[in-house]
Amino acid sequence: MASLLITNHSLSSADAAAALRSRLKTFRAAYDSCQRTRRWRSPKAAVIPTIHLPMRSLEVKNRTSVDDIKCLRLITAIKTPYLPDGRFDLEAYDSLMHMQIVNGAEGVIVGGTTGEGHLMSWDEHIMLIGHTVNCFGSSVKVIGNTGSNSTREAIHATEQGFAVGMHAALHINPYYGKTSMQGMVSHFETVLSMGPTIIYNVPSRTGQDIPPAVIQTVSLNPNMAGVKECMGNDRIKDYVNKGITIWSGNDDECHDARWASGATGVISVASNLIPGLMHEIMFRGRNPSLKAKAMPLIKWLFREPNPIGLNTALAQLGVIRPVFRLPYVPLPRERRLEFLGIVAALGRENFVGEKDVQVLDDDDFVLLGRY
C-alpha cells in the first residue's frame, strides 16, 4: 500500500505518509475491536508428552522388554569407586560388578544414590552407564539412574542412557522444587515414553511421597516396569494386589516384602557386601534365621545416611580405595571396629573380596572436594 501511495506522483511524500497513517489507524481500530470481542482461552497443548522421534523397527527389536525388567529379583545399587584424584576407579568397579554377577545379581542400578550419581557430572554418569553395558550388559540388566528434579534434564539424560544401551531407567519424583500430583504424572509420563522405567519412591530423600493415585495412573503406561518402594510393606502389598510390580527399597524389610507382601524382589545396598546371602534371601523362600543373621550388618549400614556405611565397609574389606567424594566422610573408628565384629559373626567368606578386613586409620582416607 505504501508503495502505491508513493508512486502516485500526484501526491507529495508528506501527503502520502499522512494517507498511509490514516489507513493504518482504520485497520488497527478494526483489529482491536475484533480482539476485544474474542474470549481468551488457555492453550490446551501446553504439555506435549511425546515429542520424541519413533524408534526404527530394528531399534525396537533390540530393546529390552518391560517384562524382562519386571522379573528381576535381586538388583544391586552398585557402588562407584574412585581413584585418589577423584576419577572413577574402573578396575575396582569392574571387580565389584564381576562379584555381583557370579553371586547371582540379576540387575544393577548405575549412578543411583548408592552409586553417588548426584556427585557426578552427566558426562561421567552416561559414560559409566555405557561402560557397564559394554562390559557386562550380556550378563546383567543395566538400569541407569537418569532421573532429575528437572524434567528437561531427565529427558536428556534418559535419551543418552538408552542411546548407550541401558536396559531400563530409574526415575525419582522431582525433589526440593516439589511439584503437584498432576505435575508428577506429567513428569513421569514424559520420561516413560522413552523405554522401560522403574519409578523410585523415597520420601526421606525427596521430601515428598509419591501417592498411590499417581502410581496407579502412570502404571497404565506400557513402559512402566514397576516401583522401588520405600514406604513399607503394607503399601507394597496393596500395590501387588493391584497388579503393580514392586521392589523393596529397604534391605531391613526386603525378606518380608518378598515372602509376605508379594514383592518381586529388592533393590539392595547390602548386596554390595553380601551378594550371595542377599540372593539366598530373595530366591530360596522364607528364612527368618538368615534374615536375623543379616540384620546387624544392615542396621550398621544405615546408622548414617547411605552410602557412608557402605563406602567405609568396602574400603575396610580392601575391595575399593578409601577415597570419598565430599560431602561423604568415613564412619568413625569405633564404628569401623564394630564392622570387624559383624564380619566375624557373618563369616568373612560371605563378604566380597579376599583380603582380611581392616580397621584403617583416619589418615588412610582421602576426602575430595574438587575432582
Short mmCIF file of C-alpha atoms in Angstrom, two decimals:
data_model
loop_
_atom_site.label_atom_id
_atom_site.label_comp_id
_atom_site.label_asym_id
_atom_site.label_seq_id
_atom_site.Cartn_x
_atom_site.Cartn_y
_atom_site.Cartn_z
CA MET A 1 0.00 0.00 0.00
CA ALA A 2 2.82 2.36 0.86
CA SER A 3 4.49 1.74 -2.49
CA LEU A 4 1.24 2.56 -4.33
CA LEU A 5 0.84 5.82 -2.47
CA ILE A 6 4.41 6.88 -3.01
CA THR A 7 4.45 6.02 -6.70
CA ASN A 8 1.36 8.17 -7.20
CA HIS A 9 3.14 11.33 -8.48
CA SER A 10 0.08 13.49 -7.81
CA LEU A 11 0.83 13.21 -4.08
CA SER A 12 3.76 14.73 -2.27
CA SER A 13 5.78 12.46 0.05
CA ALA A 14 4.26 14.18 3.09
CA ASP A 15 0.73 13.63 1.75
CA ALA A 16 1.49 10.00 1.02
CA ALA A 17 2.75 9.42 4.56
CA ALA A 18 -0.35 11.07 6.03
CA ALA A 19 -2.63 8.94 3.90
CA LEU A 20 -0.74 5.81 4.98
CA ARG A 21 -1.08 6.68 8.70
CA SER A 22 -4.84 7.24 8.20
CA ARG A 23 -5.30 3.86 6.57
CA LEU A 24 -3.28 2.12 9.31
CA LYS A 25 -5.40 3.69 12.05
CA THR A 26 -8.51 2.29 10.38
CA PHE A 27 -7.03 -1.21 10.23
CA ARG A 28 -5.78 -1.02 13.84
CA ALA A 29 -9.20 0.04 15.14
CA ALA A 30 -10.87 -2.86 13.35
CA TYR A 31 -8.25 -5.30 14.70
CA ASP A 32 -8.58 -4.01 18.29
CA SER A 33 -12.36 -4.34 18.10
CA CYS A 34 -12.01 -7.93 16.97
CA GLN A 35 -9.55 -8.69 19.79
CA ARG A 36 -11.82 -7.21 22.48
CA THR A 37 -14.74 -9.40 21.44
CA ARG A 38 -12.67 -12.61 21.33
CA ARG A 39 -12.60 -14.64 24.56
CA TRP A 40 -9.12 -15.72 25.73
CA ARG A 41 -8.67 -19.45 26.20
CA SER A 42 -5.91 -21.31 27.94
CA PRO A 43 -3.74 -23.25 25.47
CA LYS A 44 -4.68 -26.92 25.53
CA ALA A 45 -1.44 -28.19 24.04
CA ALA A 46 0.85 -26.67 26.68
CA VAL A 47 2.15 -30.12 27.69
CA ILE A 48 3.41 -32.33 24.87
CA PRO A 49 4.18 -35.70 26.48
CA THR A 50 5.57 -37.46 23.42
CA ILE A 51 7.95 -35.29 21.44
CA HIS A 52 10.49 -38.00 20.67
CA LEU A 53 11.01 -39.43 17.22
CA PRO A 54 9.70 -43.01 17.00
CA MET A 55 12.41 -45.66 17.11
CA ARG A 56 13.09 -47.59 13.94
CA SER A 57 11.95 -51.21 13.89
CA LEU A 58 15.49 -52.57 14.31
CA GLU A 59 15.97 -50.44 17.44
CA VAL A 60 12.69 -51.65 18.90
CA LYS A 61 13.60 -55.25 18.19
CA ASN A 62 16.87 -54.97 20.06
CA ARG A 63 15.46 -53.21 23.12
CA THR A 64 14.85 -54.96 26.41
CA SER A 65 11.19 -55.64 27.07
CA VAL A 66 9.40 -54.36 30.14
CA ASP A 67 8.66 -57.97 31.12
CA ASP A 68 12.41 -58.70 31.19
CA ILE A 69 12.76 -56.00 33.85
CA LYS A 70 9.68 -56.99 35.83
CA CYS A 71 11.07 -60.46 36.60
CA LEU A 72 14.33 -59.31 38.23
CA ARG A 73 14.55 -60.35 41.87
CA LEU A 74 17.96 -59.17 43.06
CA ILE A 75 19.08 -55.76 41.79
CA THR A 76 22.16 -54.21 43.36
CA ALA A 77 22.52 -50.45 43.67
CA ILE A 78 26.17 -50.68 42.70
CA LYS A 79 28.88 -48.60 44.38
CA THR A 80 31.10 -46.28 42.31
CA PRO A 81 34.76 -46.44 43.49
CA TYR A 82 37.31 -43.67 42.98
CA LEU A 83 40.99 -43.15 42.36
CA PRO A 84 42.92 -40.77 44.65
CA ASP A 85 42.47 -37.94 42.12
CA GLY A 86 38.70 -38.44 42.17
CA ARG A 87 38.29 -40.13 38.80
CA PHE A 88 36.38 -43.41 38.56
CA ASP A 89 38.41 -46.48 39.50
CA LEU A 90 37.12 -48.64 36.66
CA GLU A 91 39.34 -51.58 37.59
CA ALA A 92 37.78 -51.73 41.05
CA TYR A 93 34.32 -51.09 39.56
CA ASP A 94 34.68 -53.99 37.16
CA SER A 95 35.76 -56.23 40.02
CA LEU A 96 32.67 -55.22 42.03
CA MET A 97 30.48 -55.92 39.01
CA HIS A 98 32.06 -59.33 38.49
CA MET A 99 31.43 -60.28 42.12
CA GLN A 100 27.78 -59.29 41.74
CA ILE A 101 27.30 -61.40 38.65
CA VAL A 102 28.97 -64.56 39.97
CA ASN A 103 26.87 -64.31 43.15
CA GLY A 104 23.58 -64.12 41.29
CA ALA A 105 22.60 -60.47 40.99
CA GLU A 106 20.29 -60.07 38.01
CA GLY A 107 20.46 -56.30 37.63
CA VAL A 108 22.38 -53.24 38.76
CA ILE A 109 21.42 -49.62 39.31
CA VAL A 110 24.21 -47.44 37.92
CA GLY A 111 24.67 -43.97 39.35
CA GLY A 112 21.90 -44.19 41.92
CA THR A 113 22.11 -42.74 45.41
CA THR A 114 24.40 -45.59 46.46
CA GLY A 115 26.50 -45.08 43.33
CA GLU A 116 26.62 -41.33 44.04
CA GLY A 117 25.14 -40.23 40.76
CA HIS A 118 24.35 -36.90 42.37
CA LEU A 119 28.10 -36.30 42.76
CA MET A 120 28.80 -36.98 39.08
CA SER A 121 28.71 -34.79 36.04
CA TRP A 122 26.25 -36.06 33.43
CA ASP A 123 29.22 -36.90 31.20
CA GLU A 124 30.61 -39.15 33.93
CA HIS A 125 27.18 -40.59 34.57
CA ILE A 126 26.44 -41.57 30.98
CA MET A 127 29.98 -42.83 30.47
CA LEU A 128 29.63 -45.20 33.44
CA ILE A 129 26.28 -46.49 32.16
CA GLY A 130 27.82 -47.11 28.75
CA HIS A 131 30.88 -48.79 30.25
CA THR A 132 28.67 -51.10 32.34
CA VAL A 133 26.56 -52.06 29.33
CA ASN A 134 29.61 -52.63 27.16
CA CYS A 135 31.41 -54.85 29.69
CA PHE A 136 28.56 -56.61 31.49
CA GLY A 137 25.32 -55.96 29.60
CA SER A 138 25.08 -59.52 28.31
CA SER A 139 25.22 -60.94 31.86
CA VAL A 140 23.14 -58.50 33.90
CA LYS A 141 20.44 -55.91 33.29
CA VAL A 142 21.82 -52.38 33.46
CA ILE A 143 19.37 -49.84 34.88
CA GLY A 144 20.63 -46.28 34.65
CA ASN A 145 19.57 -43.70 37.18
CA THR A 146 18.74 -40.88 34.79
CA GLY A 147 16.18 -39.15 36.99
CA SER A 148 16.25 -35.49 37.92
CA ASN A 149 14.06 -32.85 39.51
CA SER A 150 14.25 -31.09 36.14
CA THR A 151 12.08 -32.82 33.56
CA ARG A 152 14.20 -31.36 30.77
CA GLU A 153 17.35 -32.78 32.34
CA ALA A 154 15.72 -36.17 32.97
CA ILE A 155 14.63 -36.37 29.32
CA HIS A 156 18.10 -35.55 28.03
CA ALA A 157 19.89 -37.99 30.37
CA THR A 158 17.41 -40.78 29.63
CA GLU A 159 17.80 -40.31 25.88
CA GLN A 160 21.55 -40.59 26.29
CA GLY A 161 21.27 -43.59 28.63
CA PHE A 162 19.16 -45.56 26.19
CA ALA A 163 21.45 -44.46 23.35
CA VAL A 164 24.43 -46.10 25.08
CA GLY A 165 22.45 -49.28 25.67
CA MET A 166 20.97 -49.27 29.17
CA HIS A 167 18.12 -51.73 29.55
CA ALA A 168 15.89 -49.55 31.72
CA ALA A 169 15.80 -46.21 33.51
CA LEU A 170 15.27 -45.38 37.18
CA HIS A 171 13.31 -42.18 37.82
CA ILE A 172 12.65 -40.31 41.03
CA ASN A 173 9.94 -37.73 41.60
CA PRO A 174 11.05 -34.08 41.42
CA TYR A 175 12.71 -33.28 44.74
CA TYR A 176 13.43 -29.99 46.53
CA GLY A 177 11.49 -27.93 43.99
CA LYS A 178 8.48 -30.17 44.54
CA THR A 179 5.50 -30.26 42.21
CA SER A 180 1.79 -31.10 42.35
CA MET A 181 0.27 -34.53 41.87
CA GLN A 182 -0.58 -33.70 38.27
CA GLY A 183 2.94 -32.37 37.84
CA MET A 184 4.31 -35.74 38.97
CA VAL A 185 2.09 -37.55 36.48
CA SER A 186 3.21 -35.27 33.64
CA HIS A 187 6.87 -35.65 34.65
CA PHE A 188 6.71 -39.44 34.73
CA GLU A 189 4.63 -39.80 31.58
CA THR A 190 7.16 -37.70 29.68
CA VAL A 191 10.13 -39.90 30.61
CA LEU A 192 8.13 -43.14 30.37
CA SER A 193 7.74 -42.55 26.66
CA MET A 194 11.41 -43.46 26.11
CA GLY A 195 11.65 -47.02 27.40
CA PRO A 196 11.29 -49.44 30.34
CA THR A 197 11.22 -47.47 33.58
CA ILE A 198 11.29 -48.11 37.32
CA ILE A 199 9.89 -45.32 39.48
CA TYR A 200 11.63 -44.73 42.80
CA ASN A 201 9.69 -43.54 45.85
CA VAL A 202 11.89 -42.48 48.78
CA PRO A 203 10.26 -39.59 50.66
CA SER A 204 13.07 -39.48 53.23
CA ARG A 205 15.31 -38.12 50.47
CA THR A 206 12.90 -36.26 48.17
CA GLY A 207 10.73 -34.69 50.87
CA GLN A 208 7.59 -35.78 49.01
CA ASP A 209 5.77 -39.10 48.85
CA ILE A 210 4.54 -40.39 45.50
CA PRO A 211 0.96 -41.22 46.46
CA PRO A 212 -0.76 -44.40 45.24
CA ALA A 213 -3.07 -42.39 42.96
CA VAL A 214 -0.06 -41.19 40.94
CA ILE A 215 1.44 -44.68 40.71
CA GLN A 216 -1.87 -46.18 39.63
CA THR A 217 -2.22 -43.56 36.91
CA VAL A 218 1.25 -43.99 35.43
CA SER A 219 1.15 -47.77 35.81
CA LEU A 220 -1.16 -47.82 32.79
CA ASN A 221 1.79 -46.80 30.62
CA PRO A 222 3.20 -49.85 28.77
CA ASN A 223 6.78 -48.80 29.62
CA MET A 224 6.14 -48.80 33.37
CA ALA A 225 8.14 -51.73 34.78
CA GLY A 226 7.36 -51.11 38.43
CA VAL A 227 8.22 -49.20 41.58
CA LYS A 228 11.12 -49.22 44.01
CA GLU A 229 9.07 -48.54 47.13
CA CYS A 230 10.47 -47.38 50.48
CA MET A 231 7.20 -46.68 52.28
CA GLY A 232 6.80 -50.07 53.90
CA ASN A 233 5.35 -53.48 53.23
CA ASP A 234 1.71 -52.55 53.72
CA ARG A 235 1.88 -50.27 50.71
CA ILE A 236 3.85 -52.87 48.78
CA LYS A 237 1.15 -55.45 49.42
CA ASP A 238 -1.55 -53.03 48.29
CA TYR A 239 0.28 -52.36 45.03
CA VAL A 240 0.91 -56.05 44.41
CA ASN A 241 -2.81 -56.76 44.88
CA LYS A 242 -3.44 -54.21 42.12
CA GLY A 243 -1.04 -55.96 39.77
CA ILE A 244 1.86 -53.48 40.03
CA THR A 245 5.40 -54.87 40.13
CA ILE A 246 7.27 -53.75 43.24
CA TRP A 247 10.82 -53.96 44.54
CA SER A 248 11.51 -53.26 48.17
CA GLY A 249 13.87 -50.33 48.62
CA ASN A 250 14.67 -51.25 52.23
CA ASP A 251 17.14 -54.03 52.98
CA ASP A 252 15.78 -54.48 56.50
CA GLU A 253 12.26 -55.13 55.17
CA CYS A 254 13.02 -56.99 51.95
CA HIS A 255 12.67 -60.56 53.30
CA ASP A 256 9.10 -59.94 54.46
CA ALA A 257 8.36 -57.79 51.42
CA ARG A 258 9.28 -60.70 49.18
CA TRP A 259 7.73 -63.59 51.05
CA ALA A 260 4.81 -61.99 52.90
CA SER A 261 3.81 -58.96 50.83
CA GLY A 262 4.43 -60.26 47.31
CA ALA A 263 7.26 -58.00 46.17
CA THR A 264 9.14 -59.23 43.13
CA GLY A 265 12.47 -58.58 44.81
CA VAL A 266 14.76 -55.94 46.25
CA ILE A 267 16.95 -53.12 45.01
CA SER A 268 19.66 -53.60 47.57
CA VAL A 269 22.57 -51.76 49.15
CA ALA A 270 23.66 -54.66 51.35
CA SER A 271 24.18 -56.89 48.31
CA ASN A 272 27.28 -54.82 47.52
CA LEU A 273 28.78 -56.54 50.57
CA ILE A 274 26.98 -59.88 50.85
CA PRO A 275 25.56 -60.64 47.39
CA GLY A 276 25.37 -64.38 47.98
CA LEU A 277 23.34 -64.05 51.18
CA MET A 278 21.01 -61.48 49.62
CA HIS A 279 20.50 -63.82 46.67
CA GLU A 280 19.56 -66.57 49.11
CA ILE A 281 17.08 -64.30 50.89
CA MET A 282 15.40 -63.41 47.58
CA PHE A 283 15.38 -66.83 45.93
CA ARG A 284 15.11 -69.61 48.50
CA GLY A 285 11.89 -68.93 50.33
CA ARG A 286 11.16 -67.80 53.85
CA ASN A 287 14.22 -67.92 56.07
CA PRO A 288 13.73 -65.94 59.29
CA SER A 289 17.05 -67.17 60.70
CA LEU A 290 19.02 -65.84 57.70
CA LYS A 291 17.11 -62.56 57.92
CA ALA A 292 18.06 -62.27 61.59
CA LYS A 293 21.66 -63.17 60.80
CA ALA A 294 21.97 -60.34 58.26
CA MET A 295 20.17 -57.73 60.35
CA PRO A 296 23.15 -56.49 62.44
CA LEU A 297 25.02 -55.65 59.24
CA ILE A 298 22.02 -53.92 57.72
CA LYS A 299 21.40 -51.84 60.83
CA TRP A 300 25.10 -50.89 60.92
CA LEU A 301 25.00 -49.82 57.26
CA PHE A 302 22.19 -47.34 57.77
CA ARG A 303 23.09 -45.64 61.03
CA GLU A 304 24.34 -42.79 58.90
CA PRO A 305 22.87 -41.80 55.53
CA ASN A 306 23.68 -44.21 52.74
CA PRO A 307 26.29 -44.63 51.20
CA ILE A 308 28.56 -43.61 54.10
CA GLY A 309 28.46 -47.03 55.79
CA LEU A 310 28.84 -48.92 52.52
CA ASN A 311 31.80 -46.85 51.36
CA THR A 312 33.53 -47.39 54.69
CA ALA A 313 32.86 -51.13 54.71
CA LEU A 314 34.10 -51.71 51.16
CA ALA A 315 37.29 -49.82 51.97
CA GLN A 316 37.79 -51.90 55.11
CA LEU A 317 37.34 -55.07 53.05
CA GLY A 318 40.06 -53.88 50.69
CA VAL A 319 37.95 -54.02 47.51
CA ILE A 320 37.98 -50.26 46.90
CA ARG A 321 40.42 -47.48 47.76
CA PRO A 322 39.47 -45.42 50.85
CA VAL A 323 38.61 -42.40 48.71
CA PHE A 324 35.49 -40.34 49.40
CA ARG A 325 33.95 -37.57 47.34
CA LEU A 326 32.67 -34.95 49.76
CA PRO A 327 30.27 -34.38 51.40
CA TYR A 328 30.60 -38.06 52.36
CA VAL A 329 33.16 -38.93 55.03
CA PRO A 330 34.01 -42.33 56.57
CA LEU A 331 32.44 -43.70 59.69
CA PRO A 332 34.42 -43.01 62.88
CA ARG A 333 36.91 -45.51 64.21
CA GLU A 334 34.57 -47.01 66.81
CA ARG A 335 32.06 -47.89 64.08
CA ARG A 336 34.84 -49.36 61.95
CA LEU A 337 35.79 -51.57 64.89
CA GLU A 338 32.16 -52.71 65.13
CA PHE A 339 32.32 -53.78 61.49
CA LEU A 340 35.14 -56.19 62.26
CA GLY A 341 32.86 -57.98 64.71
CA ILE A 342 30.00 -58.07 62.21
CA VAL A 343 32.23 -59.64 59.57
CA ALA A 344 33.44 -62.26 62.02
CA ALA A 345 29.87 -63.15 63.04
CA LEU A 346 28.60 -63.49 59.46
CA GLY A 347 31.79 -65.10 58.17
CA ARG A 348 34.39 -63.41 56.01
CA GLU A 349 33.58 -65.87 53.22
CA ASN A 350 30.13 -64.30 52.82
CA PHE A 351 31.57 -60.87 52.02
CA VAL A 352 33.04 -59.62 48.76
CA GLY A 353 36.80 -59.63 48.29
CA GLU A 354 39.53 -61.86 49.61
CA LYS A 355 41.63 -59.60 51.83
CA ASP A 356 41.43 -59.56 55.60
CA VAL A 357 39.10 -56.89 56.94
CA GLN A 358 40.93 -53.92 58.46
CA VAL A 359 40.05 -51.06 60.80
CA LEU A 360 42.03 -48.45 58.78
CA ASP A 361 43.40 -45.29 60.35
CA ASP A 362 41.73 -41.94 59.89
CA ASP A 363 44.74 -40.81 57.87
CA ASP A 364 44.20 -43.64 55.38
CA PHE A 365 41.09 -41.97 54.00
CA VAL A 366 41.23 -39.43 51.18
CA LEU A 367 38.48 -36.79 51.14
CA LEU A 368 37.99 -34.91 47.90
CA GLY A 369 36.16 -31.62 47.44
CA ARG A 370 37.50 -30.98 43.94
CA TYR A 371 37.92 -33.73 41.42
#
